[in-house]
Coordinates of C-alpha atoms and ligand atoms in Angstrom, one line a residue:
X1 CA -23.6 79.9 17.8
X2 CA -26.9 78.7 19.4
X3 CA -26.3 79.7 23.0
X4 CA -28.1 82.1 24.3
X5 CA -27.2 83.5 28.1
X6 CA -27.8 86.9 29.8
X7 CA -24.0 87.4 30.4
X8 CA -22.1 84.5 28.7
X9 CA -22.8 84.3 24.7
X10 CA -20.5 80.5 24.8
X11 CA -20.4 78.2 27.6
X12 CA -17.3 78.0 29.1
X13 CA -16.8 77.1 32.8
X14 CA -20.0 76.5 35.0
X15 CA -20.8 78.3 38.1
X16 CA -19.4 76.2 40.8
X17 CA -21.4 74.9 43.3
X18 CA -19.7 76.1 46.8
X19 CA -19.9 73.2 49.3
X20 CA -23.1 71.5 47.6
X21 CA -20.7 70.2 45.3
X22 CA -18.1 68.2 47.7
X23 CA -17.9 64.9 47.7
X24 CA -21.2 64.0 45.3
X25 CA -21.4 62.5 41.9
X26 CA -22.4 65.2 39.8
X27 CA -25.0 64.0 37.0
X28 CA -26.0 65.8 34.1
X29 CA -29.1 64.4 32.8
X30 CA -29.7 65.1 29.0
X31 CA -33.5 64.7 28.9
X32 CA -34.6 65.4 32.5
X33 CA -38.3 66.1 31.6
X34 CA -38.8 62.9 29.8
X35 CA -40.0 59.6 31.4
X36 CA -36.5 58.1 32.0
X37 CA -35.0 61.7 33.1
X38 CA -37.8 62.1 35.6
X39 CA -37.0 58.6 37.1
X40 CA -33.4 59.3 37.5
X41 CA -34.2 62.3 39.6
X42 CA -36.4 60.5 41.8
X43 CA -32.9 57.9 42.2
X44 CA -31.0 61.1 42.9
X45 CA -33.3 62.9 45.0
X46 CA -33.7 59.4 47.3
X47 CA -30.1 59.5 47.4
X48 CA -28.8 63.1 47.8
X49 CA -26.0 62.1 50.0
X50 CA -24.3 60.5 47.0
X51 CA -25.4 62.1 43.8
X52 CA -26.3 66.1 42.5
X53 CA -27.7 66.5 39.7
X54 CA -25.8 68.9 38.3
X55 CA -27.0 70.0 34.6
X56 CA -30.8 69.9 33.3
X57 CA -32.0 69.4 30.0
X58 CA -35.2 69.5 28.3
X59 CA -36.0 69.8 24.4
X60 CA -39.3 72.2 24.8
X61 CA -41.1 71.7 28.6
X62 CA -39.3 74.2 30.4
X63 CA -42.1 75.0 32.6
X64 CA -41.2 71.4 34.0
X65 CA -37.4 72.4 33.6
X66 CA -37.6 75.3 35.8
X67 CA -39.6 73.4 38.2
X68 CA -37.1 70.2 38.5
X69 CA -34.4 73.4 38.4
X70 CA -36.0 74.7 41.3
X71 CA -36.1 71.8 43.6
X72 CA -32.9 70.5 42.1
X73 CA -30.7 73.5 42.1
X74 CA -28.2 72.2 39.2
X75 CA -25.3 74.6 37.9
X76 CA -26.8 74.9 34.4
X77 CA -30.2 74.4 32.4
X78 CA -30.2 74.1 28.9
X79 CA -33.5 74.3 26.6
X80 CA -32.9 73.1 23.0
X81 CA -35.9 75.0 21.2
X82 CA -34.2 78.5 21.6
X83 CA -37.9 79.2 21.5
X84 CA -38.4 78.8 25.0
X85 CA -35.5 80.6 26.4
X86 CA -36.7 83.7 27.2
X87 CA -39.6 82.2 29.5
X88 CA -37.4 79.9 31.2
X89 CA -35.0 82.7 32.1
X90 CA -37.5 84.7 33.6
X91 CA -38.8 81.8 35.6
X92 CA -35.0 81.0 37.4
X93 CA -34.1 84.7 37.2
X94 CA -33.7 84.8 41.4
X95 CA -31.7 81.7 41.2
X96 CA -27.9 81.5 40.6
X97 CA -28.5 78.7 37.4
X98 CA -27.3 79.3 34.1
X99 CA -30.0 79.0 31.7
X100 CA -28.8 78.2 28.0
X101 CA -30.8 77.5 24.9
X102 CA -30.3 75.2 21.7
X103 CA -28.6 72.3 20.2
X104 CA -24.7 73.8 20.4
X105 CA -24.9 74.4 24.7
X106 CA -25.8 70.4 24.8
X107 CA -23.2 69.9 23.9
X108 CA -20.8 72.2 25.3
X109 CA -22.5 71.8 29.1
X110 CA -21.6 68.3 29.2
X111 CA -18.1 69.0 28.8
X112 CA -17.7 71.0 32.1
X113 CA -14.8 70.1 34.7
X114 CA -17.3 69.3 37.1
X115 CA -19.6 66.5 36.0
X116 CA -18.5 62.5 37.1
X117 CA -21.3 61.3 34.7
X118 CA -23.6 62.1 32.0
X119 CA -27.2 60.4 31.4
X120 CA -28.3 60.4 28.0
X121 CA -31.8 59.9 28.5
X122 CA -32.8 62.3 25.5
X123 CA -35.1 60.1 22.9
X124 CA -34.4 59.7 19.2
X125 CA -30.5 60.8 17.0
X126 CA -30.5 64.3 18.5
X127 CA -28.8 62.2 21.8
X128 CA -25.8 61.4 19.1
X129 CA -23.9 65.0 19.2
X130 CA -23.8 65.3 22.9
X131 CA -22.8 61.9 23.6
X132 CA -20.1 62.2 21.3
X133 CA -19.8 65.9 22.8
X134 CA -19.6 63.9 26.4
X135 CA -17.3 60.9 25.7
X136 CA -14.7 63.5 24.0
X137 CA -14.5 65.3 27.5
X138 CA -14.2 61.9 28.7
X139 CA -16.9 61.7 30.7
X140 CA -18.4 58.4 31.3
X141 CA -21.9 57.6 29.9
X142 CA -25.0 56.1 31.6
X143 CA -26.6 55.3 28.2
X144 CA -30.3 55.4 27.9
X145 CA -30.0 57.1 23.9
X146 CA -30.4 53.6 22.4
X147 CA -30.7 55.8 18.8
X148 CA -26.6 56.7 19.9
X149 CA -25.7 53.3 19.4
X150 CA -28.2 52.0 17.1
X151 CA -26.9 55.0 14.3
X152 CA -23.2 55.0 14.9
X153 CA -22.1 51.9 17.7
X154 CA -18.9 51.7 15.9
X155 CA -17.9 55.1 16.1
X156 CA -19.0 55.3 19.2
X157 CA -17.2 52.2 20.5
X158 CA -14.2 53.6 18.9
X159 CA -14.5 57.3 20.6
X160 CA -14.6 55.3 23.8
X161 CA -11.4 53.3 23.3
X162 CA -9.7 56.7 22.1
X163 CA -10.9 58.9 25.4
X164 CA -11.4 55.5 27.8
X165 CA -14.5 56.2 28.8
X166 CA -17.3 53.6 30.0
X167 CA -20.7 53.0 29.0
X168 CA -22.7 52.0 31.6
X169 CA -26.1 50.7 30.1
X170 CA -29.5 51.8 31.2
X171 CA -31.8 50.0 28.9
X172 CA -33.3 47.2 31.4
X173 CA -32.4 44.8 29.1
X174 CA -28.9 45.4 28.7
X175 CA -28.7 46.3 32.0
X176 CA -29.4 42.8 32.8
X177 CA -26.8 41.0 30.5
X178 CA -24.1 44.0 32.0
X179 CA -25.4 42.2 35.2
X180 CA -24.9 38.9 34.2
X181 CA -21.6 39.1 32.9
X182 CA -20.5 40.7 35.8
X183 CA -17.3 38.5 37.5
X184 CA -17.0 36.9 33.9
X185 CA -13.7 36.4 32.0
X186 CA -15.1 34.1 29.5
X187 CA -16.9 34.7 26.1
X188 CA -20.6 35.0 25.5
X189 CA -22.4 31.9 23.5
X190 CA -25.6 33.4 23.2
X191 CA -27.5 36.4 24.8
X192 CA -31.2 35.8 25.4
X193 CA -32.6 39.2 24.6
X194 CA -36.5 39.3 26.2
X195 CA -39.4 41.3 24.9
X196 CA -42.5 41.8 26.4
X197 CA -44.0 41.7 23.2
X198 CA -46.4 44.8 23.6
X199 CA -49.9 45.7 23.3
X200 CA -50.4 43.5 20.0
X201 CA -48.5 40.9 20.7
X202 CA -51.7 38.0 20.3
X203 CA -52.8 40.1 17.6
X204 CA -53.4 39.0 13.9
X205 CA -51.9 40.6 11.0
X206 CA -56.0 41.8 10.4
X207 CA -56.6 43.4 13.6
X208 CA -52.8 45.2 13.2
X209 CA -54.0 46.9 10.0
X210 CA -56.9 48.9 12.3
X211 CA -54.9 49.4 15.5
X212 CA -55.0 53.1 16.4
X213 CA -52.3 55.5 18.0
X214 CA -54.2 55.4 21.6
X215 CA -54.4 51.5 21.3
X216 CA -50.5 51.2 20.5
X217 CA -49.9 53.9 24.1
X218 CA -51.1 51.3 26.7
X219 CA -47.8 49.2 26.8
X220 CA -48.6 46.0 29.2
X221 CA -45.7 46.6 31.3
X222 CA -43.8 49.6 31.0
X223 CA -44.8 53.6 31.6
X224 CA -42.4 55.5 28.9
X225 CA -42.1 57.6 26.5
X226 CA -43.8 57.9 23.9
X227 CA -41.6 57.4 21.2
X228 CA -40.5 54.3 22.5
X229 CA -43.6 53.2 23.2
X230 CA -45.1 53.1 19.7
X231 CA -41.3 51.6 19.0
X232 CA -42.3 48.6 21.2
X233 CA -45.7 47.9 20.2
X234 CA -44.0 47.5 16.4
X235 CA -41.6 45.8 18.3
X236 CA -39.1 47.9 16.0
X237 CA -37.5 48.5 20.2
X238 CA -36.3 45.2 20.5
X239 CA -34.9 45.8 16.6
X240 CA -32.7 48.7 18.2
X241 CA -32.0 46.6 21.2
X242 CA -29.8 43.9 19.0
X243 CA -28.0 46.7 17.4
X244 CA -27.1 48.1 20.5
X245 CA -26.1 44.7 22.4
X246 CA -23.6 44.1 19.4
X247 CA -21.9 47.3 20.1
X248 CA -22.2 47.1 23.7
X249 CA -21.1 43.7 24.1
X250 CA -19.7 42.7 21.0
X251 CA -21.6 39.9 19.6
X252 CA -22.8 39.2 16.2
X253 CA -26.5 39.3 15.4
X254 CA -26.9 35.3 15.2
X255 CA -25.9 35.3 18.9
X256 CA -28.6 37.5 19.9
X257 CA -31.7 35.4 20.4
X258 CA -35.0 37.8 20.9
X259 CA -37.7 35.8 23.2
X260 CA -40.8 36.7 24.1
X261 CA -41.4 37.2 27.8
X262 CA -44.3 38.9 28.6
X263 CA -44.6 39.5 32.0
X264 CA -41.4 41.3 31.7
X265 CA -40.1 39.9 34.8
X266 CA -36.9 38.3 33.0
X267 CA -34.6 41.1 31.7
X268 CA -32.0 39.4 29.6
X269 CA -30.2 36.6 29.9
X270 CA -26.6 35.6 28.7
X271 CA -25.5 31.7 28.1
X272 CA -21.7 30.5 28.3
X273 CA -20.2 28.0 26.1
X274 CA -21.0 25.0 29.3
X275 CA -24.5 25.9 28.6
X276 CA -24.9 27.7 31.9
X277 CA -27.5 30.9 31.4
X278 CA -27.1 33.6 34.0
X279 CA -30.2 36.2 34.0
X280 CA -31.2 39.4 36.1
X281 CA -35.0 39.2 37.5
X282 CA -37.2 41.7 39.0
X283 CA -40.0 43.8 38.7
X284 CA -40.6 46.0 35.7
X285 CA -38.9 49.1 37.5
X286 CA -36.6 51.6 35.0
X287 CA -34.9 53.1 38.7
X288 CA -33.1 49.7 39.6
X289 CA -30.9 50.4 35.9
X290 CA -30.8 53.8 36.3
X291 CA -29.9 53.6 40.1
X292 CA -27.1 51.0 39.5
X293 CA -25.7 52.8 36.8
X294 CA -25.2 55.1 38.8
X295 CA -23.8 53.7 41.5
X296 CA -21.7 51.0 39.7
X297 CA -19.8 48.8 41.2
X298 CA -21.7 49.5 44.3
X299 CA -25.5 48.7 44.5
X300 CA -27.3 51.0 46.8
X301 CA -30.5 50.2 49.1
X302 CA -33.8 50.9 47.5
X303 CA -37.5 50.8 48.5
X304 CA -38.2 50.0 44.9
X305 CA -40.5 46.8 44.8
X306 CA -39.7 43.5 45.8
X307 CA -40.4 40.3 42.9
X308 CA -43.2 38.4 45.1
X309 CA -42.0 34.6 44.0
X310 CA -45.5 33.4 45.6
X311 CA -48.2 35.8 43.5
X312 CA -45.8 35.6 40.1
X313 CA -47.9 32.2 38.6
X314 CA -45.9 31.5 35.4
X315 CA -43.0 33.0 33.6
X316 CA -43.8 32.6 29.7
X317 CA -41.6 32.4 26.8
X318 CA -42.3 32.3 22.8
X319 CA -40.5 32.6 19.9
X320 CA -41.1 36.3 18.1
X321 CA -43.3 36.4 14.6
X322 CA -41.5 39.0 12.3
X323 CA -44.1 38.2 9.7
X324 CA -46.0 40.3 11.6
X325 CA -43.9 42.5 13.5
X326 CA -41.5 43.0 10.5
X327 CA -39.7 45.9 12.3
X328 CA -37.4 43.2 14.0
X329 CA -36.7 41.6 10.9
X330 CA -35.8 44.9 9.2
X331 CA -33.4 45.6 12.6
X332 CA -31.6 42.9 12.0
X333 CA -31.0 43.3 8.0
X334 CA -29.6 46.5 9.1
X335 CA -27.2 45.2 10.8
X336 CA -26.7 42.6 7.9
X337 CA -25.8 45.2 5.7
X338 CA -24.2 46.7 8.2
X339 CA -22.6 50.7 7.6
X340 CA -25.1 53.4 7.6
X341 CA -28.1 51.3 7.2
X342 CA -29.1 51.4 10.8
X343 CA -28.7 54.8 10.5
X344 CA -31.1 54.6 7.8
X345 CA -33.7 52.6 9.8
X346 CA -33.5 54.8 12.9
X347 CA -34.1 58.1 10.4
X348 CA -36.7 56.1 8.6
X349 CA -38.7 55.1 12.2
X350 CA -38.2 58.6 13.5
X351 CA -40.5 59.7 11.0
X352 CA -42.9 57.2 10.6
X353 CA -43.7 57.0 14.5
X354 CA -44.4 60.2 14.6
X355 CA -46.5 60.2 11.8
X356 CA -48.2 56.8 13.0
X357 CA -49.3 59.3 16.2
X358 CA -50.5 61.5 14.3
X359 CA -52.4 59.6 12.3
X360 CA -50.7 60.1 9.2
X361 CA -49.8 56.9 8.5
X362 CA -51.1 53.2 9.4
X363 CA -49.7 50.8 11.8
X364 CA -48.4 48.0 9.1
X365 CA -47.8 51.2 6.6
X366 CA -44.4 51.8 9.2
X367 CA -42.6 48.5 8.2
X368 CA -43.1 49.2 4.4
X369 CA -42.1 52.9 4.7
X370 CA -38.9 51.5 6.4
X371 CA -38.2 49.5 4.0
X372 CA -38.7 51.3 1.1
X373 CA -36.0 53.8 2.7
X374 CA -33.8 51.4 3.2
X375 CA -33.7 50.3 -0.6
X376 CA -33.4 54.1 -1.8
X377 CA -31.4 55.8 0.7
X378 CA -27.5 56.2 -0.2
X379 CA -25.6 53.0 1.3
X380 CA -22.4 54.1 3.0
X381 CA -20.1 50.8 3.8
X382 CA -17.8 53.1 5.7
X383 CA -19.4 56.6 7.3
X384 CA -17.9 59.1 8.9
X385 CA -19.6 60.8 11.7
X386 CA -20.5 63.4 9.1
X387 CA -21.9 60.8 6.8
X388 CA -24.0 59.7 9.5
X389 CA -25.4 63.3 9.7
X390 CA -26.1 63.1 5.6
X391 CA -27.8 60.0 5.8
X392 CA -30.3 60.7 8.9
X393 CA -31.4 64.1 6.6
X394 CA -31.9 61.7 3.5
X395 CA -33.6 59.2 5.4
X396 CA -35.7 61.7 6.8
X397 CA -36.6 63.0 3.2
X398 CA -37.2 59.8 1.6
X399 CA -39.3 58.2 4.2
X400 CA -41.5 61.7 4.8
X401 CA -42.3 61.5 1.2
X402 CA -44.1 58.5 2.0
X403 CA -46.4 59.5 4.8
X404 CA -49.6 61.9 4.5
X405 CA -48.3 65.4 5.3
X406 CA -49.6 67.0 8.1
X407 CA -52.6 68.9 6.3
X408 CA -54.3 66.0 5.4
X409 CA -54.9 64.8 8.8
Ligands
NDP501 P1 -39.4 60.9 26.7 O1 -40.0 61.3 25.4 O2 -40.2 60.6 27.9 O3 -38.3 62.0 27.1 C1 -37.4 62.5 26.1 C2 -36.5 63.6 26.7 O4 -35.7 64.1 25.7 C3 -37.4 64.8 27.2 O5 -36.7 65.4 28.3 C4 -37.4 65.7 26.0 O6 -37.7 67.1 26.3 C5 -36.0 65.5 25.5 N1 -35.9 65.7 24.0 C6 -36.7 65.3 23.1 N2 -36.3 65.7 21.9 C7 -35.2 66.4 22.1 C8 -34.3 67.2 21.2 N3 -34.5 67.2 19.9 N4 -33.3 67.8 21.8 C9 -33.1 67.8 23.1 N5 -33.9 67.2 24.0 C10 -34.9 66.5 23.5 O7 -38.4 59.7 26.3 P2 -38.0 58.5 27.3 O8 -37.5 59.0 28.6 O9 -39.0 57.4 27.3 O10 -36.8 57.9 26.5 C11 -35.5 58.5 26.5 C12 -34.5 57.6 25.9 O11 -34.3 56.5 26.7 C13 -34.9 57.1 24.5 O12 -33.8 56.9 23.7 C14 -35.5 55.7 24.8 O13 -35.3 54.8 23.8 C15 -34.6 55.3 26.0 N6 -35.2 54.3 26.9 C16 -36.4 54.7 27.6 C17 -37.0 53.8 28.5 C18 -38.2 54.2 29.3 O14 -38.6 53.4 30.1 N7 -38.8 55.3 29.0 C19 -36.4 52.4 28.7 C20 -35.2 52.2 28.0 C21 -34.6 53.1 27.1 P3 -39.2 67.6 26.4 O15 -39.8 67.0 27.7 O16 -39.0 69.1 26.5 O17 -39.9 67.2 25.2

């Protein structure tokens, strides 16, 4: 057992909040400290007469844990590197918030009586075990995790049948085909999936081999993460983006046509079978998804802002090149294969974008390393939640063998 509390050595039932708690939707947010868990505060702060925000999480910042704990005041706080326990403690000793520690209280704070919702905004497969951990407690799920559903959708989609709990998508993109299906009752022809393209997108395969970390961190459009920054300039995003429309809105890869949009302005699109196309516009702003999310079926006001139609000149669109962004074409073999290969992929990228930031392997090198993974990793047609746990360690093995260890950098 990972949990670590003055009093309580397992979480069981949260404090309660008194009256704070009548009346608002109380949010955990798995990841606060991270770009999209920061921007779901800010929703919840501008609306504190509808939402709390009722459990914190953060992997190893907990100086900026304590701090959102502070002005937040949630029930619970949970740092996953036991590491940092003992300082974050300290910090909220004069407050009545439960501070746990490591992997095991993710999961077991999301089950509490008290949460309406839970925001997976943690990056990379560690979001997989309290999602599952959350959708067992039948808690519904404003999914920003896209690794959830790009390792196990199926099982996934099949927890949420068993418990009948929603996903509500965060991802702007599927946000905006959520949005456009909205009062539909008949099938999807096609969704038009859009991609800014990143910071390389008019670059040739030459200039990709000498891009650098700090080059591939100044995305046109979009302030994020890291992770998922570096995921979008190899475009290996919009990869994880198909997987997780087909298991968010059931559609088979050939339906699911990437197109380059770079001014971002042009979310996602979905077509019908009379060849109408419904789309959600706006400016590049992760709050309106998180916000409606939520909020759903009600959309609240927001000062957010506004698409100028007069100063937006042109709205672009191209087809993308996976000769040179290759990570898209791998994505979609994945899926081809289908069982634990995206699994595969998603261990394989872990490891090579973090060794692409740290310089230990090239920008191109990722695509091969991927691959490479993918032809020597154990195929499971069938995997059980367990296998899926087997194959991300594997994965990680095989594609870490590839890259320069840390030493040599
Ligand atoms: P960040 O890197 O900014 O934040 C990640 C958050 O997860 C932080 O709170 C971090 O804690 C925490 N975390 C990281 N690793 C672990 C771990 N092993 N265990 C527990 N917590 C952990 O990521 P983003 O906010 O950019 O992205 C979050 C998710 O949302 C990703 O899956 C991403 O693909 C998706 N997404 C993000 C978008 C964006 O605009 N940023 C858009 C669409 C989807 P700490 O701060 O302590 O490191």
């Amino acid at each position: 057992m990972n949990i670590q509390h003055s009093q309580q050595s397992k979480v069981t039932t949260l404090p309660l909040k008194g009256e704070r708690g009548g009346g608002l939707k109380q949010i955990a947010i798995l990841g606060s400290t991270g770009s999209i868990g920061t921007q779901a505060l800010q929703v919840i702060a501008a609306h504190a007469d509808r939402f709390e925000a009722r459990i914190l999480t953060a992997n190893r910042r907990w100086e900026l844990l304590a701090e959102q704990a502070r002005k937040f005041l949630p029930a619970a706080v949970v740092i996953a590197d036991e590491t940092y326990y003992e300082p974050l403690r300290t910090a909220l000793a004069d407050l009545p918030i439960a501070v746990y520690a490591g992997a095991d209280a993710l999961c077991q704070v999301v089950e509490g009586d008290e949460i309406d919702l839970v925001l997976t905004a943690m990056v990379g497969f560690a979001g997989l075990p309290p999602t599952i951990a959350a959708i067992r407690a039948g808690k519904p799920i404003a999914l920003a995790n896209k690794e959830t559903m790009v390792v196990a959708g199926e099982l996934i989609n099949g927890l949420c049948q068993q418990f009948q709990v929603p996903i509500l998508p965060v991802d702007s993109e599927h946000s905006a085909i959520f949005q456009s299906l909205m009062g539909e009752v008949s099938p999807i022809e096609k969704i038009i999936l859009t991609a800014s393209g990143g910071p390389f997108r008019t670059f040739t395969r030459e200039q990709l081999e000498s891009v650098t970390p700090a080059m591939a961190l100044k995305h046109p459009n979009w302030d994020m993460g890291a992770k998922i920054t570096i995921d979008s300039a190899s475009m290996m995003n919009k990869g994880f983006e198909v997987i997780e429309a087909k298991w968010l809105f059931g559609v088979e890869p050939e339906k699911i046509q990437v197109v380059v949009h770079p001014q971002s302005v042009v979310h996602s699109a979905v077509q019908f079978a009379d060849g109408a196309v419904k789309a959600q516009l706006g400016v590049p702003d992760m709050r309106v998804p998180i916000q409606l999310a939520f909020s759903f079926p009600e959309r609240l006001q927001s000062d957010f802002d506004r698409l100028d139609w007069f100063t937006m000149h042109s709205l672009t669109f191209e087809r993308p090149d996976t000769d040179r962004f290759r990570c898209l074409a791998l994505a979609y073999e994945s899926l081809r294969q289908g069982g634990n290969m995206p699994c595969i992929v998603n261990a394989a990228n872990e490891i090579v974008n973090r060794a692409f930031l740290e310089g230990r392997c090239r920008f191109l090198q990722m695509a091969d390393i991927i691959e490479q993974t993918m032809q020597r990793a154990t195929f499971i047609k069938t995997p059980t939640y367990e296998d899926y746990l087997a194959t991300d360690k594997e994965a990680r093995r095989i594609a870490a063998e590839q890259t320069l260890p840390s030493k040599f950098v």
